[in-house]
Tab-separated table of C-alpha atoms in Angstrom:
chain	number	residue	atom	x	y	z
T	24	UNK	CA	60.154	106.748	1.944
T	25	UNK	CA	56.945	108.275	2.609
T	26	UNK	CA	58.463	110.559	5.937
T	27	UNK	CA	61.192	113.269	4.368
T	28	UNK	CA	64.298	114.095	5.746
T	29	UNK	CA	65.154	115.931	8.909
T	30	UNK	CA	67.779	117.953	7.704
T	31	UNK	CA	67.745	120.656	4.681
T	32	UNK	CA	70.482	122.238	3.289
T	33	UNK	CA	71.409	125.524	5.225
T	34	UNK	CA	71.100	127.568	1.742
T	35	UNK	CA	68.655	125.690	-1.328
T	36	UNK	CA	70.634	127.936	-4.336
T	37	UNK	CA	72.202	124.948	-6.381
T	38	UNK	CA	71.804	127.018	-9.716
T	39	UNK	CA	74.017	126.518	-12.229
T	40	UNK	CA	74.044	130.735	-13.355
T	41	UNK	CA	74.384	133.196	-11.882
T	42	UNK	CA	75.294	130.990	-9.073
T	43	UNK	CA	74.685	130.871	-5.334
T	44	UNK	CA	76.561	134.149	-3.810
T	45	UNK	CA	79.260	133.400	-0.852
T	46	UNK	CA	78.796	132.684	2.230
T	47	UNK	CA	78.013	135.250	4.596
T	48	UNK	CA	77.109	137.591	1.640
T	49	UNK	CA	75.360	140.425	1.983
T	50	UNK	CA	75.262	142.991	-0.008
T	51	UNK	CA	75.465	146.085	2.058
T	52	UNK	CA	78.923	145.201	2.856
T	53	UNK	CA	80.035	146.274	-0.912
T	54	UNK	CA	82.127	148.960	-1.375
T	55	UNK	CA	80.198	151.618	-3.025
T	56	UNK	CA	82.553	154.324	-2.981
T	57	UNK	CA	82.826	154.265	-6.477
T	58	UNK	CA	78.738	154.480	-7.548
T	59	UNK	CA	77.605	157.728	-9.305
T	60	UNK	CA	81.589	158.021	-10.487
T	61	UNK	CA	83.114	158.011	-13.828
T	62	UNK	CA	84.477	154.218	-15.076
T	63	UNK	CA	86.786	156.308	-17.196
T	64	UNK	CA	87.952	158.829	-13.504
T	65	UNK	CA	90.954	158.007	-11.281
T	66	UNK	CA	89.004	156.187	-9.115
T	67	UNK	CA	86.587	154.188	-11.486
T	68	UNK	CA	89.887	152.562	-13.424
T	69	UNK	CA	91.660	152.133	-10.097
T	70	UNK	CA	88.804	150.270	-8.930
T	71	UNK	CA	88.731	147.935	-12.253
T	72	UNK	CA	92.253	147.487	-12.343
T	73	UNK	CA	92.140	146.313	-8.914
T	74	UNK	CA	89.826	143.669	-9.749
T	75	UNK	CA	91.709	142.885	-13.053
T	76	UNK	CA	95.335	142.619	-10.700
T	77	UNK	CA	93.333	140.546	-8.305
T	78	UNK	CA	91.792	138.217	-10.597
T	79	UNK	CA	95.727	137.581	-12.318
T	80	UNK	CA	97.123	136.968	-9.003
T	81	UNK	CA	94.613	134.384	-7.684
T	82	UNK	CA	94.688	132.679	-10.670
T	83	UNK	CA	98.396	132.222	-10.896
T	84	UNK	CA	97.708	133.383	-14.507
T	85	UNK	CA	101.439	134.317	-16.714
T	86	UNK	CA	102.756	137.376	-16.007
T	87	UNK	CA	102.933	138.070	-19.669
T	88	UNK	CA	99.184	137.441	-20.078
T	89	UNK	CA	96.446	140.213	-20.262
T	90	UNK	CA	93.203	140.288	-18.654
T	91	UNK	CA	90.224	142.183	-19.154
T	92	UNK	CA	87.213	143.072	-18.256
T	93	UNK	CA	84.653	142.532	-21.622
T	94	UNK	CA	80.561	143.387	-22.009
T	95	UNK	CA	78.028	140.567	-22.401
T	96	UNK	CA	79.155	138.243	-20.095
T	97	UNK	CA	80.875	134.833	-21.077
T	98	UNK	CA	79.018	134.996	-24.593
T	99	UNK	CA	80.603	138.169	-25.278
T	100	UNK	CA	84.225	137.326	-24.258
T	101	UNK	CA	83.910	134.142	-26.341
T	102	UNK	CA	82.241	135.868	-29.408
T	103	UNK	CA	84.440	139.271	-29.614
T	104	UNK	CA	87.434	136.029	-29.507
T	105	UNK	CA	85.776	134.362	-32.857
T	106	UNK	CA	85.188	137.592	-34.683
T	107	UNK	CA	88.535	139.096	-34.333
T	108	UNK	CA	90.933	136.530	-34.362
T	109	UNK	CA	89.639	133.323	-37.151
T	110	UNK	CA	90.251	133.361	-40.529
T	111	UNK	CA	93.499	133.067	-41.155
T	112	UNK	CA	94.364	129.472	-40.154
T	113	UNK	CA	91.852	126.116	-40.392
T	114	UNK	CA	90.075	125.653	-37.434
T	115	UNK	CA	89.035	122.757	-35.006
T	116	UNK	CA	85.977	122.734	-33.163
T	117	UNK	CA	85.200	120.492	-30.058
T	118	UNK	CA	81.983	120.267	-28.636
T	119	UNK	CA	80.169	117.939	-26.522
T	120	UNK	CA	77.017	119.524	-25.441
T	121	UNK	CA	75.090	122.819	-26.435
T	122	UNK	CA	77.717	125.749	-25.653
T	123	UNK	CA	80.878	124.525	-27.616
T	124	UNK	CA	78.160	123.697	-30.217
T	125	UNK	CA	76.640	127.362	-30.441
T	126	UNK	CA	80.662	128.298	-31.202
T	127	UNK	CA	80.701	125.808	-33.712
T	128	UNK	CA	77.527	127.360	-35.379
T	129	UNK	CA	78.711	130.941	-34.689
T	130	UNK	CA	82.039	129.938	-36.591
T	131	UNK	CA	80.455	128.506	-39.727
T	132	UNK	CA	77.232	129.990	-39.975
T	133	UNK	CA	77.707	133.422	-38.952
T	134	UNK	CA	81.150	134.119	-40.179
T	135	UNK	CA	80.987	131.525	-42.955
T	136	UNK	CA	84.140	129.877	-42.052
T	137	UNK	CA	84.955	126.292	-42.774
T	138	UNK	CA	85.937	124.242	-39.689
T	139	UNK	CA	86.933	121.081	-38.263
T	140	UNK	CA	83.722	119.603	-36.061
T	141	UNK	CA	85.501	117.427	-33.316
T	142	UNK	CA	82.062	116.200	-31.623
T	143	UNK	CA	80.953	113.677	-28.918
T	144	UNK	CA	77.508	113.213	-27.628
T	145	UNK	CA	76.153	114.534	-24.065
T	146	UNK	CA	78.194	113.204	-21.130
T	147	UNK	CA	80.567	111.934	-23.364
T	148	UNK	CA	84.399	113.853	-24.044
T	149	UNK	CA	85.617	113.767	-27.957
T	150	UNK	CA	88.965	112.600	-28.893
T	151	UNK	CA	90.831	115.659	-28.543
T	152	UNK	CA	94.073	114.002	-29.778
T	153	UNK	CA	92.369	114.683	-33.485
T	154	UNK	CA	93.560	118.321	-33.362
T	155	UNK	CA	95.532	119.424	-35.186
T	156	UNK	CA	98.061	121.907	-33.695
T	157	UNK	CA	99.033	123.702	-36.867
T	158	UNK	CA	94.876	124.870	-36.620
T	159	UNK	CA	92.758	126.898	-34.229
T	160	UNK	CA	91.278	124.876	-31.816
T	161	UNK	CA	87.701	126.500	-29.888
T	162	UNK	CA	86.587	124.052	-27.076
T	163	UNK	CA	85.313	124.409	-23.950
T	164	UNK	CA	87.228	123.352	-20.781
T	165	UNK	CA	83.823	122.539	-18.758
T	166	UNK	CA	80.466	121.644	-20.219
T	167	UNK	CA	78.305	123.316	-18.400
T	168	UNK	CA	75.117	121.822	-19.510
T	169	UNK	CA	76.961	117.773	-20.022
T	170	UNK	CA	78.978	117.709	-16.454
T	171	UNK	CA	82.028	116.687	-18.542
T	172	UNK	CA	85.293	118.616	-18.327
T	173	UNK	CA	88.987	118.297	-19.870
T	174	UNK	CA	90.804	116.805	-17.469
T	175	UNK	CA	94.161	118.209	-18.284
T	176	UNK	CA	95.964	119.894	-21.490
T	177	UNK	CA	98.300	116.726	-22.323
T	178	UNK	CA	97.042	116.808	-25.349
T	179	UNK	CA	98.153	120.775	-26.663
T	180	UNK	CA	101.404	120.354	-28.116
T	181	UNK	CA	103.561	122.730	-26.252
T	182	UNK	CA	105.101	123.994	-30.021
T	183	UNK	CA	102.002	124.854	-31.890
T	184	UNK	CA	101.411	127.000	-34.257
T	185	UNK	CA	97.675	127.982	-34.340
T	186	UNK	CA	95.645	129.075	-31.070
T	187	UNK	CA	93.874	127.467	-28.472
T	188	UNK	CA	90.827	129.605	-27.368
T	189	UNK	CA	88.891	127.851	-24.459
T	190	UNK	CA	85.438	128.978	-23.164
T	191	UNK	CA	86.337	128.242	-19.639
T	192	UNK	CA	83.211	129.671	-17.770
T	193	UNK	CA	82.490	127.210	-15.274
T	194	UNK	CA	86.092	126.034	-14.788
T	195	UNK	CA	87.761	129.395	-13.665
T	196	UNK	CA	88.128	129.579	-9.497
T	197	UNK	CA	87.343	125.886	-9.343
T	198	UNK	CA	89.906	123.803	-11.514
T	199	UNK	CA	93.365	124.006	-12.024
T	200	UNK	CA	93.798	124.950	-15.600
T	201	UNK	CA	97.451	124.644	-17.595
T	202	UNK	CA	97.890	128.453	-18.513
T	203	UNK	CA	100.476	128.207	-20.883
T	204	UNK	CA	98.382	125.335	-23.164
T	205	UNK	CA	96.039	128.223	-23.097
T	206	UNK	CA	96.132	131.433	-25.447
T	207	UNK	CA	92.858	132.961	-25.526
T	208	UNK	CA	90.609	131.783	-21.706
T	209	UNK	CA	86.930	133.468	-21.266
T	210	UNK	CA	85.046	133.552	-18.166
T	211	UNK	CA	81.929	135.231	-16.286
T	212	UNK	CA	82.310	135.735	-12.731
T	213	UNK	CA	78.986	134.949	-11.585
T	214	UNK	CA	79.577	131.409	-12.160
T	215	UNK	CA	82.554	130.023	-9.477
T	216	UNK	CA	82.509	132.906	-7.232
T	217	UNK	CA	79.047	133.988	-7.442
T	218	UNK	CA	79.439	137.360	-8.337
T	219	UNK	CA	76.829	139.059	-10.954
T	220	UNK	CA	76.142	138.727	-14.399
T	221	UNK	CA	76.600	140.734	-17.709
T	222	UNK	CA	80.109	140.905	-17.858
T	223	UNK	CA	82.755	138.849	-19.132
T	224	UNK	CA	86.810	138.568	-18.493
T	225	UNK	CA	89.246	137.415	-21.243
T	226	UNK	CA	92.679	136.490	-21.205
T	227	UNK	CA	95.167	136.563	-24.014
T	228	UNK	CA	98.809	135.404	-24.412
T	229	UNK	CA	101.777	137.237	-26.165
T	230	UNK	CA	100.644	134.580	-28.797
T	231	UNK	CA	96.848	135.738	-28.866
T	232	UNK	CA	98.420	139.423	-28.921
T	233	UNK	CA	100.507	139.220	-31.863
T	234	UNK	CA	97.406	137.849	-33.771
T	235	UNK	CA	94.968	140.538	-32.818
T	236	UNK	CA	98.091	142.666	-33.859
T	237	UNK	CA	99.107	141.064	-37.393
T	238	UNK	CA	95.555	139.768	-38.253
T	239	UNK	CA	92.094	142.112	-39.696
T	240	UNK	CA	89.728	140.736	-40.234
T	241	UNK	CA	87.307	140.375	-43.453
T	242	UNK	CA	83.886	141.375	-41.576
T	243	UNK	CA	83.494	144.131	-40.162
T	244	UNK	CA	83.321	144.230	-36.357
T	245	UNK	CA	81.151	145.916	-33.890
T	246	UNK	CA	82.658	148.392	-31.433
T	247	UNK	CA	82.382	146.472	-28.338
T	248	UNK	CA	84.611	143.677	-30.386
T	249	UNK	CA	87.561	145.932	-30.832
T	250	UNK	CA	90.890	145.421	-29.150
T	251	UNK	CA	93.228	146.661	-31.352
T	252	UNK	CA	93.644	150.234	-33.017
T	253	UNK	CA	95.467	151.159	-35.729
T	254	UNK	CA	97.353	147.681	-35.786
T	255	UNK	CA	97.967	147.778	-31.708
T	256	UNK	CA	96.703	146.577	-28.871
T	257	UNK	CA	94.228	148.729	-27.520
T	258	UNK	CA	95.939	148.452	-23.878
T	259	UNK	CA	93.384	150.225	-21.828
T	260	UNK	CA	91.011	147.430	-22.095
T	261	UNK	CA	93.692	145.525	-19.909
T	262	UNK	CA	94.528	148.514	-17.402
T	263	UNK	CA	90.715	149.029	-16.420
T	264	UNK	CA	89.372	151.426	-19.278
T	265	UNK	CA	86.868	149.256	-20.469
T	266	UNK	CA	85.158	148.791	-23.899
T	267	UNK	CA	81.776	150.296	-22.674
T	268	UNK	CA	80.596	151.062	-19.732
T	269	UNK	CA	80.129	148.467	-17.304
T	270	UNK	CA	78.061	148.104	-13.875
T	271	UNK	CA	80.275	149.639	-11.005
T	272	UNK	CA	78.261	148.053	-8.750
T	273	UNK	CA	78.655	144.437	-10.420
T	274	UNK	CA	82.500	145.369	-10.186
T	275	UNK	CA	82.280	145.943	-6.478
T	276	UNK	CA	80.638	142.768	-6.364
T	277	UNK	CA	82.976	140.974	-8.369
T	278	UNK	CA	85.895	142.336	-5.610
T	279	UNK	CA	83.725	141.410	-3.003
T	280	UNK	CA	84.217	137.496	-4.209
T	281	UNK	CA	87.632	138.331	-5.137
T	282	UNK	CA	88.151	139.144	-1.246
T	283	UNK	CA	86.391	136.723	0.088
T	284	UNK	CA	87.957	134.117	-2.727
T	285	UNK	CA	91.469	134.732	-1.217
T	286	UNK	CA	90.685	134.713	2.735
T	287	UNK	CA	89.024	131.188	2.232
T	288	UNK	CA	92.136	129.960	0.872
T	289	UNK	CA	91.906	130.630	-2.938
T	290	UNK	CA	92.277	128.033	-5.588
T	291	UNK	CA	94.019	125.097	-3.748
T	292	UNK	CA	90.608	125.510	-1.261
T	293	UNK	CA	87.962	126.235	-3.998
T	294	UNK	CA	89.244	122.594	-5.444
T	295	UNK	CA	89.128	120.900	-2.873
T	296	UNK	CA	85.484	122.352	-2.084
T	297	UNK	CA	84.359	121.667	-5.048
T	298	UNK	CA	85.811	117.861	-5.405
T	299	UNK	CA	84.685	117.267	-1.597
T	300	UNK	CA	81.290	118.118	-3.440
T	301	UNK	CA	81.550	115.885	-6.260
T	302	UNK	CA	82.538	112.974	-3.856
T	303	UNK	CA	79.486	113.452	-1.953
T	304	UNK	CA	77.418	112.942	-4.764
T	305	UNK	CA	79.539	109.764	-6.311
T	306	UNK	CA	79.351	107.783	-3.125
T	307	UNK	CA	75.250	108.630	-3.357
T	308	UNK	CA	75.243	107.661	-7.358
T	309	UNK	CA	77.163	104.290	-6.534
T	310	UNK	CA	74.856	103.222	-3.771
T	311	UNK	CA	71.604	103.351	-5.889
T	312	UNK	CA	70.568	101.862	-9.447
T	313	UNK	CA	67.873	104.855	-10.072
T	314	UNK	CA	70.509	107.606	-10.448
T	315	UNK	CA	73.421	107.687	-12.643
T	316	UNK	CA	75.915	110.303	-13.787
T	317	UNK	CA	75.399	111.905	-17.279
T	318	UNK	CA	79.557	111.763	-17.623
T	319	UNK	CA	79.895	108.162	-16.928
T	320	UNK	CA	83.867	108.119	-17.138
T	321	UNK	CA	85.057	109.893	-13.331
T	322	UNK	CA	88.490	110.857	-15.275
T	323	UNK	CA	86.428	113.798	-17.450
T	324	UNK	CA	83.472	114.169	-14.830
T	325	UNK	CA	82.595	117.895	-14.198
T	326	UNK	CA	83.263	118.977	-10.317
T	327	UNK	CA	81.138	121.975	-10.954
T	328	UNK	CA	78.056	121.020	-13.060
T	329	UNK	CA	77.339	117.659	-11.750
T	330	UNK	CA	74.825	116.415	-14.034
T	331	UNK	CA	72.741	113.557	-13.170
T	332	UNK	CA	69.956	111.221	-15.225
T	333	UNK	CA	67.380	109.402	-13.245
T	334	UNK	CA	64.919	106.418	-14.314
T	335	UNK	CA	61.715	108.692	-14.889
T	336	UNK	CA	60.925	110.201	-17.468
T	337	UNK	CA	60.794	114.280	-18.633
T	338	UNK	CA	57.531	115.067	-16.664
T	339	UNK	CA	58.708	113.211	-13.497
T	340	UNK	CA	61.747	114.741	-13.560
T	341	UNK	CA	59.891	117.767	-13.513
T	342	UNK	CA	57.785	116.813	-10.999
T	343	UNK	CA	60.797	116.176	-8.838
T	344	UNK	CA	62.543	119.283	-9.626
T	345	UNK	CA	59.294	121.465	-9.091
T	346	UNK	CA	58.562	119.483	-5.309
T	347	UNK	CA	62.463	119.851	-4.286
T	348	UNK	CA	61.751	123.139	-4.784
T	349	UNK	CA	58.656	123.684	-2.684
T	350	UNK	CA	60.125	121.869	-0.212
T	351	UNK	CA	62.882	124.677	-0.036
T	352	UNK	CA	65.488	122.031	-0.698
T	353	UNK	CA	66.710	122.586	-4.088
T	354	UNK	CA	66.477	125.678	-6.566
T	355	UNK	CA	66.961	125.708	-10.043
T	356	UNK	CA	68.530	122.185	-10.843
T	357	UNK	CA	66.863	120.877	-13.886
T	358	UNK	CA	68.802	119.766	-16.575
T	359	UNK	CA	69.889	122.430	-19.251
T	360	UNK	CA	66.969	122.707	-21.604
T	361	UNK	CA	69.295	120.915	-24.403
T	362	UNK	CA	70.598	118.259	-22.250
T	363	UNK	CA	68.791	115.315	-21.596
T	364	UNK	CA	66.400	115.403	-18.963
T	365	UNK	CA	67.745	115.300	-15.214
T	366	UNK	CA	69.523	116.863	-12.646
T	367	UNK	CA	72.084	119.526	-12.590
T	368	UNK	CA	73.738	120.326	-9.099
T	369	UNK	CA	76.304	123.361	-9.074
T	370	UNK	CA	79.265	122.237	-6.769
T	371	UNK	CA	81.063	125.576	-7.085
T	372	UNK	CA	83.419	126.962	-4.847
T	373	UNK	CA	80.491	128.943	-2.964
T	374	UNK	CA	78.698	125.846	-2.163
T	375	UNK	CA	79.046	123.994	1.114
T	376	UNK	CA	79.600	120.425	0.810
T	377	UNK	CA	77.728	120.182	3.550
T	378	UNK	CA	74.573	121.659	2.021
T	379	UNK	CA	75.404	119.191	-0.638
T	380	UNK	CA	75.318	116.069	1.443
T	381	UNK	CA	72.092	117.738	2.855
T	382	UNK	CA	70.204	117.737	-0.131
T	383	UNK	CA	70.902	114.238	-1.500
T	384	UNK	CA	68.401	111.938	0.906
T	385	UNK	CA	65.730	115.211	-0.509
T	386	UNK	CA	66.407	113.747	-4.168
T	387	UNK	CA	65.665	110.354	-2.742
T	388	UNK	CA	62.819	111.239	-1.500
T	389	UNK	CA	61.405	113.050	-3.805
T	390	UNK	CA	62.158	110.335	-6.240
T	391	UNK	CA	60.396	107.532	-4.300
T	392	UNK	CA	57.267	109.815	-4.134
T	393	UNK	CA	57.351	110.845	-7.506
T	394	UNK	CA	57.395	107.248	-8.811
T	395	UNK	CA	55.088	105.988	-6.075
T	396	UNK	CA	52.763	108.366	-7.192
T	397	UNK	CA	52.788	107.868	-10.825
């Protein structure tokens, strides 16, 4: 294939974070009302809470569940999580590529706590049924960097006793998650939707509640950890008043892709998106011996970070990513920088399946010139 193809994807952003914006984005159509204002005046918490509501109601998440609106991204939902609610029941860990590891190291190297390591090796999903429900279990739903997912919550007994607390990041918006397995869910928007980085959402139950309530723990914790005082709830965190001060203009963002999230048909049509994606690229994997999926079993397969191996080796891969992306084809989709070497494509609900279909005769391409000319 020494000719390349006619046809390029319409937009070449196939990163896997922050993610490609939505379509038709531009970003003097925010609503900036609310710049140079207050987060703590009338208007700044209306406009948070607006975005919290939204984000409940699109989600289908329990009416008895709180959401909000957390510094430092996905990191920080999941580590202000660890640091105020372990300790006082054993804990499972499940981890299958580099994120649900870095909890797993956060857990018993930084707050010295013993813990149950439920592991499985890149594209591969652990036995989950090892949990135990009496402990906390930490996993996350999606591995971002392995393309493998949970495929549903079968296995989270219905009557257990400890938490689950699931790093969902790249599942949120684009895969229909079983809220009530679920006590403690983290996200960042500017993974599904697209929106912007540095802040993160989390979720709690009445169950996750009533430990941040009944629980202190032995460490101290930093400020922007807090969400309890005096014993309680701190329930401002969950009505817009936010731990710290966050970007206003990242929160108009974020309810710019909440908008445009519900006019394109909200979660039913971000799933379907999304696995139109994935199908795309299976039907390309099964027609060719060079190209395989990381997650070999379809049943756990991620239908956001589609991760992909190819027969070359590290610098041709790089060679490949590096000429997709001076072709103006493909941006940013190299494997994570723990994973093994490949091809991640991010088949999130911003993402045409169109441009998707696009850019798969460019990977062919640029494989049969990279080999050719090695």
């Amino acid at each position: 294939m020494n000719s390349h193809p006619d046809i390029k994807p319409k937009n070449p952003y196939f990163s896997s974070g922050p993610c490609r914006k939505r379509p038709g984005y531009n970003v003097a159509d925010l609503d900036i009302t609310v710049l140079g204002r207050s987060h703590r005046s009338t208007l700044g918490k209306h406009v948070l809470k607006r975005s919290i509501n939204d984000t409940a109601e699109l989600l289908g998440i329990p009416d008895d569940y709180k959401v909000g609106i957390v510094p430092a991204s996905d990191t920080g939902a999941v580590e202000m999580v660890l640091w105020s609610m372990l300790g006082t029941r054993p804990i499972d860990v499940c981890s299958w590529e580099s994120f649900g590891a870095a909890w797993y190291d956060d857990i018993t190297e930084q707050l010295q706590l013993n813990a149950n390591h439920i592991t499985a090796n890149y594209g591969e999903l652990p036995d989950l049924t090892q949990t135990n429900p009496y402990h906390d279990i930490v996993f996350t739903w999606n591995g971002t960097s392995s393309g493998v997912k949970v495929s549903n919550g079968d296995w989270i007994a219905a009557d257990r006793e400890g938490l689950t607390i699931c790093d969902a990041t790249s599942a949120v918006f684009a895969m229909e998650l079983p809220w009530d397995k679920l006590d403690v869910i983290t996200f960042s928007w500017q993974k599904v939707i697209g929106g912007e980085g540095a802040h993160g959402v989390v979720v709690l139950s009445p169950r996750a509640i009533e430990r941040l309530e009944s629980y202190t723990p032995n460490w101290p914790l930093p400020k922007i950890f807090r969400m309890t005082k005096n014993g309680r709830l701190i329930e401002g965190i969950f009505e817009g008043a936010t731990i710290n001060t966050p970007s206003m203009l990242c929160v108009s963002d974020y309810q710019d892709a909440l908008n445009w999230f519900r006019s394109a048909g909200g979660i039913t049509s971000a799933v379907q998106t999304s696995n139109a994606s994935l199908k795309e690229i299976e039907a390309f994997v099964n027609e060719r011996d060079w190209i395989q999926f990381l997650a070999r079993d379809p049943v756990t397969r991620s239908n956001t970070s589609v991760c992909l191996t190819l027969s070359l080796n590290v610098d041709q891969v790089n060679e490949l990513v590096e000429l997709l992306q001076s072709e103006n084809v493909a941006y940013d989709i190299g494997s994570y920088r723990d994973a093994p070497p490949g091809l991640r494509i991010w088949c999130g609900a911003t993402v045409s399946t169109e441009d998707v279909r696009a850019l798969l005769p460019w990977i062919e391409w640029g494989y049969h010139q990279v080999t050719m000319k090695n």
